Amino acid sequence: MRETLFDKVWNRHVVTPETVDTPGVLYVDLHLVHEVTSPQAFSEIEARGLAVRRPDRTFATLDHSTPTLPAGADGERPYVTAAARSQVERLEANCARHGVRLAGWDSDDRGVVHVMGPELGLTRPGMTVVCGDSHTATHGAFGALAFGIGTSEVGHVLATQCLLQRKPKAMRVTVTGRLQPGVSGKDVALAVIARLGFGGGSGHVIEYAGEAVRSLDMEGRMTVCNMSIEAGARAGMIAPDVVTIDWLQGRRHVPKGEAFGRAAADWLTLRSDPGAVFDSEIEIDGAAIRPMATWGTTPDAGSPIGTLVPAPRDASDEKALAYMGFAAGEATTGHPVDVVFVGSCTNGRLPDLRAAAEVLRGRKVSPGVRMLVVPGSEAVRRDAEAEGLDRVFIEAGAEWRLPGCSMCIAMNGDFVAPGQLAVSTSNRNFEGRQGKGARTILASPATAAASAVAGVLRDPRVYLKEAVDA
Amino acid sequence: MPEAFQALTSKAVVLSQANIDTDQIIPARFLTTTSREGLGKAAFYDWRYETDGSPKPEAVLNRIDPAERRILLAGPNFACGSSREHAPWALVDYGFQAVISTSIADIFTSNALKTGLLPIEVNQATWDDLAAFPDQPVTIDLEAGEIRRGNAAPTPFTVELFARRCLLDGVDTLGWLQARLPDIAAWEAAHEMETA
Ligand code: SF4
């Protein structure tokens, strides 16, 4: 039986197989937890008198409701509301009571859950990883099967370390050819989603393959897998290779010495067998991908920067254009940008910040643009500051903040004001996602930085000397 | 323990827009709660209320009696986006007991079933028929797997068999999973070395 990568990882975790009447029981290797989707799950298991079954396979962080401004002189953190504070305190208490490790305020490890997990080596090839968060697919970049679950299921995993699951279908997206200079993982993700459509991956686990995907560094691969849910897919996966193994070696929770060699040899077997059959296959010409930006209020409404907004297909497109203030037949590069956000679990890692800094170095953020740069984790913050990237951002006129989800979801007091136009490196351009009435253009870190400088949406290649459009 | 799902007869609210995402169903700023109660007031909040908190008189959801309309007939790709179970919690607390669409996002479907909100996917013709008669009560019969409207021919629908049993019999899924703990422990004993 020729198996896909997804089959291999799935099969390794089946405790009891599914039948016509019942789903299978699937074992979870790593359960990541954050403050927003866990309190009701802890309450549920406590109401039943249950403990966390495997605290050693559970790891928590604070990211969504956390302020990105430092504590005041009185030591008080500037929470947006008392509810945000009590949500954070609830996770702290739940973790203490159940013996779950928490990367809390005092930890050097704290970060956005999908930035932190891989950084610490908690995420490894062949694992099953779940979190009460739809962007859990990020971890699939390592050849893990990683997907988001709801709060009831968070409770199931806390209590049993397992989930009831029916096996999704498999799709392969092959991105061929060599990416042009100035084209990043984010542009690949937006191009793939534009092709698949917003619900096009529904019911599927996507394996990303092809030369263009292989050419991405781990951070770029995480960006691509991260946005699988924006095509409706449960998960995205990329087969581990030497890039994966080099990235993981030496990380805290990765096996050391001889054990690492054995693990790495096993990881390299995690690839789709030649001739393995997928339920659907899509091929995209990677060499033809240009820096992308969205024009609508769904992540699939994207096109190369500078192309004209298409005519609306239906009432929903019309509503999206009315909300964005864009007209069919125009380029969106003429609208003044109010806010630029660089960060999130999609694009808040070190290479993302480097790409933004490369554009900003020696340049200024346009007057009238507010630019916020939020590192994805404390580790990213440390590394960026060691390289002086924080100075580049601050000298250009951007704000350099503490790690967290921040303006990606606008729960913590960082938001885009009603009617303002934002260029954002996050993953969702839904109405109100970045604040009530906020209008969001999704783009890469380089594009976000170029737009901050230009004051309008701008193709970053105009600022990147080595970039030549073929 | 969830309540068993009773056959439902109600009128529908039609929200025909495609891609109604989870941020529309419940905006993120309401997610700082640590409870699952009382989220009905946050359901479709930005569709229902002005920035100053005053109700929008033209909003459909402000003009109906939720007790009379327990069925949400929604446009395609309903509830795409986040995994927040707050979305079905908010819809149930508002008054909905079923959502009908031509396509419903995977994670939402899983969450809704655990919340006692019945997600039903139908074909476009059925959707159009229901949307044409929103004021005529529709019966959703989960036991028979049928949607019935007046004298029109019943429309069959399917729900994943285990979820259906859980809804009909009020089966507690966590309890069911806990009953598998001996299998889980045996599996762990056999595989621990491999995955540690
Ligand atoms: S950065 Fe955004 S998408 Fe990522 S976990 Fe935080 S809120 Fe979710």
XYZ file of C-alpha atoms and ligand atoms in Angstrom:
674
model
C 0.000 0.000 0.000
C 1.573 3.256 -1.108
C 0.980 5.814 1.604
C 0.929 9.583 1.738
C 2.861 11.493 4.402
C -0.485 12.152 6.061
C -1.385 8.423 6.033
C 1.921 7.583 7.696
C 1.549 10.061 10.531
C -2.155 9.273 10.985
C -1.583 5.514 11.095
C 1.079 5.878 13.768
C -1.509 7.419 16.108
C -4.617 5.277 15.716
C -5.531 3.836 19.122
C -8.759 2.286 17.869
C -9.747 2.459 14.202
C -12.919 4.122 13.018
C -15.961 2.071 12.079
C -19.155 2.982 10.272
C -20.738 3.834 13.620
C -17.890 5.433 15.508
C -14.920 7.670 14.770
C -11.427 6.423 15.498
C -9.556 7.276 18.681
C -6.469 9.273 17.711
C -3.568 9.770 20.105
C -2.224 13.285 20.621
C 1.518 13.659 21.174
C 1.546 17.361 21.971
C -1.272 19.538 23.276
C -0.631 23.277 23.175
C -2.849 25.500 25.280
C -3.541 29.240 25.431
C -5.735 31.431 27.606
C -8.673 32.016 25.249
C -9.920 28.538 24.352
C -8.954 26.631 27.510
C -10.774 28.020 30.597
C -14.086 26.301 29.873
C -12.229 23.041 29.129
C -10.443 23.086 32.486
C -13.783 23.909 34.161
C -15.394 20.954 32.412
C -12.825 18.382 33.495
C -12.744 19.802 37.021
C -16.525 19.600 37.260
C -16.106 15.875 36.581
C -13.295 15.530 39.079
C -10.764 14.674 36.367
C -7.069 15.516 36.200
C -4.956 16.419 33.169
C -3.939 12.946 32.029
C -0.568 13.820 30.509
C 0.743 17.148 31.795
C 4.100 16.106 30.283
C 2.510 16.284 26.817
C 0.766 19.579 27.513
C 2.353 23.003 27.214
C 0.725 26.399 27.680
C 1.501 29.986 26.815
C -0.038 33.437 27.177
C -0.445 35.264 23.879
C -3.897 36.421 22.755
C -5.090 38.683 25.588
C -1.676 39.905 26.633
C -0.676 43.555 26.329
C 2.343 44.264 24.116
C 3.293 47.352 26.094
C 5.494 46.798 29.148
C 4.295 46.914 32.744
C 4.126 50.384 34.264
C 6.338 51.709 37.068
C 3.914 50.108 39.519
C 4.508 46.713 37.894
C 0.949 46.630 36.521
C 0.512 45.202 33.031
C -1.710 47.409 30.854
C -4.494 44.879 30.193
C -7.229 46.173 27.914
C -9.982 45.028 30.280
C -10.381 43.318 33.634
C -11.731 40.310 31.693
C -8.453 40.014 29.759
C -6.509 40.077 33.001
C -8.689 37.477 34.652
C -8.462 35.224 31.592
C -4.662 35.273 31.844
C -4.818 34.706 35.594
C -7.201 31.803 35.057
C -4.696 30.026 32.810
C -1.921 30.666 35.315
C -4.059 29.113 38.046
C -5.206 26.184 35.891
C -1.642 25.331 34.908
C -0.412 25.549 38.496
C -3.251 23.328 39.728
C -2.784 20.684 37.034
C 1.001 20.678 36.785
C 1.017 21.992 33.209
C 4.118 23.854 32.124
C 3.307 27.464 31.269
C 5.492 29.933 29.404
C 4.105 32.800 31.477
C 5.046 36.421 31.977
C 8.271 35.528 33.757
C 9.395 33.038 31.108
C 11.992 33.630 28.396
C 10.057 31.112 26.292
C 6.709 32.914 26.107
C 5.402 33.544 22.619
C 2.525 33.109 20.232
C 1.686 29.435 20.604
C 2.614 28.485 17.029
C 5.889 30.380 17.157
C 6.903 29.033 20.539
C 6.172 25.315 19.999
C 8.597 24.779 17.123
C 11.214 27.081 18.664
C 11.443 24.934 21.781
C 11.562 21.737 19.736
C 8.218 20.672 21.224
C 6.983 20.160 17.658
C 8.802 17.373 15.845
C 8.263 15.388 12.650
C 5.721 12.602 12.774
C 3.894 13.933 15.825
C 0.242 14.728 16.257
C -0.114 18.271 17.584
C -3.378 19.927 18.552
C -4.375 23.250 20.066
C -7.632 25.109 20.544
C -6.639 27.305 17.650
C -7.260 27.020 13.928
C -3.710 28.021 12.965
C -2.272 24.914 14.594
C -1.632 23.737 11.031
C 1.585 25.799 11.290
C 3.334 22.857 12.957
C 2.711 20.716 9.879
C 5.748 22.408 8.321
C 7.787 19.819 10.259
C 5.889 16.839 8.877
C 3.653 16.721 11.944
C -0.105 16.284 11.696
C -1.292 19.436 13.428
C -4.798 20.801 13.559
C -7.094 23.105 15.491
C -9.801 21.844 17.833
C -12.679 23.404 19.759
C -12.869 23.862 23.506
C -14.886 20.663 24.124
C -12.117 18.756 22.380
C -9.490 20.616 24.422
C -11.259 19.044 27.388
C -11.158 15.621 25.719
C -7.398 15.883 25.186
C -6.749 17.214 28.685
C -8.632 14.263 30.166
C -7.679 11.424 27.798
C -4.819 12.637 25.539
C -7.012 11.495 22.647
C -9.577 12.764 20.174
C -12.450 11.122 18.357
C -11.723 11.640 14.685
C -12.751 10.502 11.253
C -9.904 10.578 8.783
C -9.976 13.622 6.475
C -9.164 13.385 2.778
C -5.718 14.104 1.363
C -4.842 16.832 -1.139
C -1.446 17.625 -2.611
C -0.547 21.135 -3.685
C 2.638 21.117 -5.740
C 4.314 24.470 -6.275
C 6.814 23.968 -9.065
C 9.747 26.036 -10.240
C 11.926 28.629 -8.606
C 10.479 31.566 -6.670
C 11.419 35.029 -7.905
C 13.503 37.300 -5.631
C 11.215 39.285 -3.328
C 8.606 36.509 -3.331
C 8.182 34.912 0.111
C 6.326 32.062 1.767
C 3.460 34.462 2.429
C 3.095 35.201 -1.262
C 3.055 31.456 -1.958
C 0.363 30.973 0.698
C -1.800 33.781 -0.687
C -1.367 32.471 -4.247
C -2.337 28.938 -3.184
C -5.424 30.174 -1.317
C -6.457 32.398 -4.226
C -6.284 29.310 -6.431
C -8.072 26.913 -4.055
C -10.725 29.350 -2.906
C -11.765 30.032 0.657
C -13.451 26.672 1.189
C -11.453 24.766 -1.436
C -9.489 22.692 1.067
C -12.512 21.819 3.179
C -12.420 18.284 4.583
C -8.790 17.830 3.529
C -5.289 17.724 4.866
C -3.007 19.442 2.366
C 0.527 18.255 1.649
C 2.631 21.028 0.105
C 5.292 19.775 -2.253
C 7.425 20.899 -5.182
C 10.668 22.750 -5.732
C 9.321 26.125 -4.633
C 8.143 24.711 -1.296
C 11.444 22.848 -0.772
C 13.322 26.083 -1.397
C 11.649 27.803 1.562
C 13.342 27.948 4.948
C 11.451 26.457 7.927
C 9.906 29.819 8.755
C 8.598 30.179 5.202
C 7.222 26.640 5.331
C 5.481 27.459 8.610
C 3.901 30.501 6.952
C 2.532 28.333 4.142
C 1.170 25.616 6.455
C -0.193 28.253 8.857
C -2.654 29.546 6.290
C -4.044 26.120 5.255
C -7.165 26.864 7.294
C -7.754 29.951 5.130
C -8.524 27.515 2.315
C -10.742 25.597 4.744
C -8.264 22.708 5.213
C -7.850 21.010 8.584
C -4.074 20.840 8.290
C -1.088 21.450 6.049
C 2.023 19.289 5.983
C 5.472 19.324 4.401
C 7.727 16.259 4.342
C 10.803 16.648 6.564
C 14.143 17.043 4.786
C 17.654 18.171 5.646
C 16.403 21.737 6.167
C 13.970 20.453 8.808
C 16.597 18.365 10.545
C 19.182 21.145 10.643
C 16.596 23.554 12.046
C 15.591 21.179 14.832
C 19.033 20.022 15.939
C 20.011 21.450 19.312
C 16.556 22.722 20.262
C 15.599 22.115 23.875
C 13.077 19.293 23.539
C 14.715 17.591 20.556
C 16.613 14.353 21.325
C 20.362 14.745 21.692
C 23.392 12.783 20.552
C 22.808 9.296 19.178
C 19.100 9.558 19.856
C 18.995 12.533 17.506
C 20.592 10.517 14.728
C 18.016 7.756 15.167
C 15.153 10.258 15.274
C 16.406 12.072 12.182
C 16.686 8.812 10.237
C 13.075 8.043 11.127
C 11.926 11.560 10.231
C 13.344 11.206 6.725
C 11.064 8.215 6.118
C 8.078 10.518 6.567
C 7.350 11.317 2.955
C 4.650 10.303 0.519
C 5.554 7.088 -1.272
C 6.055 7.402 -5.038
C 2.679 6.718 -6.620
C 0.723 7.451 -3.426
C -2.772 8.543 -4.384
C -4.305 11.801 -3.176
C -8.013 12.578 -3.237
C -7.146 15.707 -5.183
C -4.036 17.304 -6.669
C -3.276 20.863 -7.661
C -0.184 22.250 -9.353
C 0.890 25.878 -9.259
C 3.737 27.511 -11.178
C 5.903 28.971 -8.423
C 8.028 30.982 -10.845
C 4.901 32.913 -11.848
C 4.035 33.974 -8.283
C 4.482 37.711 -7.636
C 4.189 39.622 -4.342
C 0.537 39.236 -3.388
C -2.020 41.352 -1.555
C -5.695 40.864 -0.778
C -8.405 43.244 -1.938
C -11.470 41.678 -0.277
C -12.575 40.402 3.121
C -11.672 36.749 2.629
C -8.077 35.497 2.389
C -8.681 34.010 -1.071
C -9.492 37.458 -2.480
C -5.871 38.151 -3.365
C -3.875 38.967 -6.480
C -0.408 40.235 -7.457
C 0.136 43.784 -6.201
C -0.861 46.321 -8.833
C -3.340 44.101 -10.668
C -6.862 45.421 -10.979
C -9.645 44.448 -8.592
C -11.869 41.966 -10.454
C -15.555 42.548 -11.100
C -17.662 41.160 -8.238
C -18.960 37.628 -8.849
C -21.849 37.914 -6.399
C -23.461 39.962 -3.628
C -20.809 38.832 -1.143
C -18.016 40.231 -3.346
C -19.968 43.479 -3.700
C -20.316 43.718 0.062
C -16.594 43.036 0.480
C -15.628 45.780 -1.959
C -18.024 48.236 -0.320
C -16.515 47.409 3.076
C -12.955 47.814 1.789
C -13.775 51.003 -0.123
C -12.284 49.529 -3.305
C -13.815 49.608 -6.768
C -13.721 46.883 -9.391
C -11.270 47.772 -12.157
C -8.942 49.851 -9.975
C -5.552 48.957 -8.511
C -5.598 49.110 -4.712
C -2.184 50.788 -4.705
C -3.686 54.282 -4.713
C -5.367 54.192 -1.297
C -3.563 55.791 1.642
C -2.565 53.216 4.257
C -3.128 54.144 7.917
C -1.633 51.185 9.772
C 1.056 48.596 9.053
C 1.296 45.502 11.258
C 4.254 43.104 11.141
C 3.811 40.104 13.415
C 1.535 37.096 14.197
C 2.033 33.337 13.993
C 2.061 33.712 10.223
C 4.885 36.233 9.939
C 6.292 37.098 13.365
C 9.527 35.099 13.139
C 13.104 36.286 12.778
C 13.390 36.010 8.959
C 10.088 37.889 8.685
C 11.443 40.738 10.788
C 14.685 40.689 8.799
C 12.733 41.002 5.549
C 10.816 43.987 6.887
C 13.974 45.573 8.286
C 15.799 45.147 5.007
C 13.222 47.380 3.347
C 13.127 49.882 6.223
C 16.868 50.265 6.797
C 17.796 53.879 6.041
C 14.183 54.718 5.198
C 11.308 56.263 7.125
C 7.757 55.179 7.749
C 5.576 57.602 5.808
C 4.061 60.394 7.945
C 0.503 59.432 8.769
C 1.259 55.703 8.872
C 1.355 53.944 12.230
C 3.600 50.879 12.052
C 3.617 48.241 14.759
C 6.237 45.473 14.820
C 5.426 42.661 17.246
C 7.868 39.749 17.547
C 6.234 36.320 17.678
C 8.038 35.261 20.850
C 10.561 36.295 23.467
C 13.191 34.286 21.564
C 12.432 36.201 18.368
C 12.594 39.445 20.329
C 15.993 38.540 21.825
C 17.443 37.483 18.477
C 16.075 40.533 16.674
C 17.457 42.884 19.295
C 20.844 41.134 19.173
C 20.930 41.885 15.451
C 19.796 45.465 15.982
C 16.545 45.011 14.095
C 14.649 46.830 16.850
C 16.842 49.898 16.189
C 16.058 49.726 12.474
C 12.329 49.701 13.204
C 12.456 52.433 15.827
C 14.700 54.689 13.707
C 12.320 54.266 10.796
C 9.485 55.427 13.035
C 7.822 52.096 13.862
C 6.785 50.862 17.312
C 8.657 47.830 18.682
C 6.487 45.827 21.063
C 6.475 42.804 23.360
C 5.509 39.411 21.881
C 1.869 38.428 21.433
C -0.950 38.074 18.923
C -1.622 41.808 19.099
C -3.281 43.324 16.032
C -3.751 39.944 14.366
C -6.890 39.453 16.448
C -7.157 42.787 18.299
C -8.119 41.303 21.673
C -5.408 42.974 23.721
C -5.935 46.676 23.060
C -3.858 46.826 19.859
C -6.331 47.462 17.067
C -6.953 49.231 13.783
C -9.515 52.041 14.232
C -12.858 52.009 12.367
C -12.434 52.809 8.690
C -8.636 52.714 8.775
C -6.795 50.769 6.090
C -4.128 48.342 7.313
C -1.482 46.334 5.516
C -0.952 43.344 7.775
C 1.277 40.271 7.787
C -1.368 38.307 9.706
C -3.719 35.746 8.195
C -7.290 37.044 8.214
C -8.817 40.041 6.499
C -12.339 39.378 7.791
C -14.541 42.373 8.519
C -13.607 43.652 11.956
C -10.851 41.084 12.517
C -8.286 43.776 13.393
C -10.831 45.964 15.185
C -14.393 47.010 14.519
C -14.592 48.606 11.064
C -10.904 47.884 10.328
C -10.048 47.290 6.653
C -7.248 44.766 6.182
C -4.922 44.000 3.284
C -2.936 40.794 3.848
C 0.621 40.769 2.544
C 4.199 39.657 3.262
C 6.536 41.376 5.738
C 8.539 42.955 2.888
C 5.348 44.276 1.302
C 4.117 45.574 4.659
C 7.372 47.458 5.201
C 7.396 48.812 1.635
C 3.823 50.007 2.137
C 4.788 51.709 5.390
C 7.484 53.641 3.548
C 5.317 54.480 0.533
C 2.153 55.256 2.501
C 0.239 53.131 -0.009
C 0.289 49.422 -0.847
C 3.627 48.905 -2.599
C 5.444 46.001 -4.270
C 8.581 45.550 -2.109
C 10.804 44.777 -5.090
C 11.105 48.477 -5.823
C 13.144 48.704 -2.607
C 15.062 45.465 -2.918
C 18.131 46.011 -5.024
C 18.742 42.425 -6.016
C 15.171 41.820 -7.092
C 14.548 41.739 -10.776
C 11.145 40.933 -12.179
C 11.547 38.402 -14.941
C -24.540 15.695 29.956
C -26.009 17.279 26.830
C -29.782 17.253 26.387
C -31.082 14.888 23.723
C -31.992 16.692 20.519
C -35.760 16.803 20.023
C -37.364 17.128 16.601
C -37.462 20.818 15.842
C -40.222 22.748 14.136
C -39.539 26.407 13.586
C -39.285 29.236 11.109
C -35.905 30.284 9.735
C -33.783 33.406 9.652
C -32.052 33.805 6.294
C -28.526 35.246 6.210
C -27.659 34.533 2.607
C -24.193 36.081 2.468
C -21.367 33.690 1.579
C -18.389 33.124 3.906
C -19.961 34.333 7.157
C -16.831 33.910 9.242
C -16.438 33.271 12.951
C -15.429 36.893 13.555
C -18.890 37.913 12.313
C -20.620 35.282 14.457
C -18.768 36.495 17.542
C -16.123 39.243 17.353
C -12.831 38.420 19.066
C -13.186 41.093 21.725
C -15.897 38.961 23.366
C -13.530 36.016 23.716
C -11.944 37.175 26.958
C -14.711 35.392 28.855
C -13.844 32.350 30.959
C -17.420 31.060 30.883
C -19.550 29.616 28.104
C -22.752 31.250 29.313
C -24.510 34.386 28.157
C -22.782 34.813 24.791
C -26.065 35.276 22.889
C -25.803 39.021 23.294
C -22.451 38.911 21.459
C -23.837 36.856 18.546
C -23.405 38.832 15.330
C -22.702 41.817 17.569
C -21.250 44.099 14.907
C -24.154 43.275 12.593
C -26.645 44.133 15.343
C -25.133 47.118 17.147
C -23.595 50.487 16.308
C -20.178 51.425 17.683
C -21.918 53.257 20.557
C -23.813 50.077 21.469
C -27.219 51.187 20.188
C -29.109 48.536 18.221
C -29.221 48.820 14.446
C -32.968 48.890 13.707
C -32.484 47.517 10.195
C -30.543 44.434 11.355
C -32.555 41.282 10.669
C -31.499 39.718 13.939
C -32.887 42.707 15.852
C -36.251 42.494 14.125
C -37.150 38.899 14.837
C -38.199 36.937 17.888
C -35.451 34.320 18.346
C -37.930 32.012 20.089
C -39.917 31.849 16.851
C -36.935 31.297 14.560
C -34.639 28.591 15.780
C -33.195 27.756 12.361
C -30.421 29.775 10.752
C -30.372 29.422 6.986
C -26.915 30.676 6.049
C -24.955 31.283 2.854
C -22.173 28.952 1.646
C -18.949 28.311 3.580
C -20.672 29.230 6.826
C -18.534 29.718 9.953
C -15.210 29.565 8.197
C -12.271 30.851 10.166
C -11.371 30.226 13.751
C -11.813 27.199 16.004
C -13.596 29.271 18.671
C -16.354 27.155 20.190
C -17.714 30.491 21.374
C -19.342 30.705 17.923
C -21.833 27.852 18.445
C -22.182 28.800 22.133
C -23.254 32.302 21.048
C -25.677 30.999 18.415
C -27.296 28.567 20.847
C -27.559 31.186 23.567
C -29.147 33.563 21.066
C -31.766 30.904 20.343
C -30.665 28.846 17.349
C -30.938 25.056 17.404
C -29.950 24.280 13.817
C -27.905 25.821 11.005
C -28.583 24.928 7.378
C -26.158 25.845 4.609
C -24.785 24.399 1.387
C -21.377 24.165 3.109
C -20.283 24.569 6.708
C -16.684 24.789 7.936
C -15.173 21.592 9.391
C -14.162 22.809 12.848
C -17.433 24.662 13.360
C -19.383 21.525 12.474
C -17.446 19.549 15.060
C -17.920 22.277 17.689
C -21.619 22.775 16.926
C -22.378 19.075 17.315
C -20.818 19.166 20.780
C -22.933 22.182 21.681
C -26.268 20.665 20.637
C -26.526 22.927 17.587
C -27.370 20.789 14.566
C -25.370 21.712 11.433
C -27.002 20.479 8.224
C -25.554 20.659 4.718
C -28.097 20.645 1.897
C -27.866 21.078 -1.865
C -28.532 24.419 -3.524
C -32.053 23.488 -4.663
C -33.112 22.627 -1.124
C -31.485 25.770 0.212
C -33.280 27.894 -2.382
C -36.590 26.246 -1.550
C -36.191 26.906 2.179
C -35.068 30.473 1.536
C -38.153 31.101 -0.565
C -40.441 30.289 2.387
C -38.701 31.586 5.514
C -42.018 32.259 7.261
C -43.311 28.742 6.890
C -42.330 26.474 9.787
C -39.888 23.728 8.854
C -39.515 20.475 10.725
C -36.051 19.032 11.215
C -36.421 15.381 12.120
C -33.022 14.051 13.119
C -34.313 10.555 13.877
C -35.743 10.216 10.362
C -32.984 12.335 8.798
C -35.494 14.549 7.042
C -36.324 18.182 6.605
C -40.043 18.746 5.998
C -41.721 21.925 4.837
C -45.502 21.932 4.466
C -46.640 19.486 1.830
C -43.366 19.602 -0.100
C -41.526 16.293 -0.489
C -39.231 15.697 2.529
C -35.524 16.343 1.976
C -33.160 13.749 3.399
C -30.008 14.836 5.211
C -27.193 13.002 6.918
C -25.202 13.680 10.049
C -22.069 11.758 10.978
C -23.432 8.615 12.655
C -21.713 8.909 16.007
C -22.578 12.592 16.380
C -26.162 11.736 15.449
C -26.328 9.104 18.175
C -24.810 11.528 20.664
C -27.445 14.130 19.806
C -30.402 11.763 19.803
C -29.480 9.881 22.959
C -27.693 12.678 24.802
C -24.485 10.584 24.821
C -21.652 12.275 26.647
C -18.661 12.172 24.250
C -16.031 12.774 26.903
C -17.532 9.977 28.989
C -17.477 7.703 25.941
C -13.826 8.539 25.303
C -12.985 7.949 28.975
C -14.422 4.470 28.653
C -11.622 3.835 26.092
C -8.890 4.635 28.634
C -7.742 1.008 28.936
C -7.118 0.956 25.150
C -5.387 4.312 25.388
C -3.119 3.158 28.214
C -2.244 -0.009 26.308
C -1.436 2.009 23.222
C 0.765 4.339 25.269
C 2.645 1.413 26.760
C 3.355 0.067 23.284
C 4.278 3.379 21.656
C 5.776 5.577 24.325
C 9.343 5.027 23.160
C 8.447 5.935 19.623
C 6.856 9.292 20.271
C 8.535 10.564 23.435
S -1.196 35.413 15.960
Fe -3.291 35.569 15.231
S -3.719 33.696 14.154
Fe -1.865 33.378 15.339
S -2.559 32.411 17.239
Fe -2.502 34.624 17.579
S -4.540 35.364 17.067
Fe -4.362 33.311 16.217
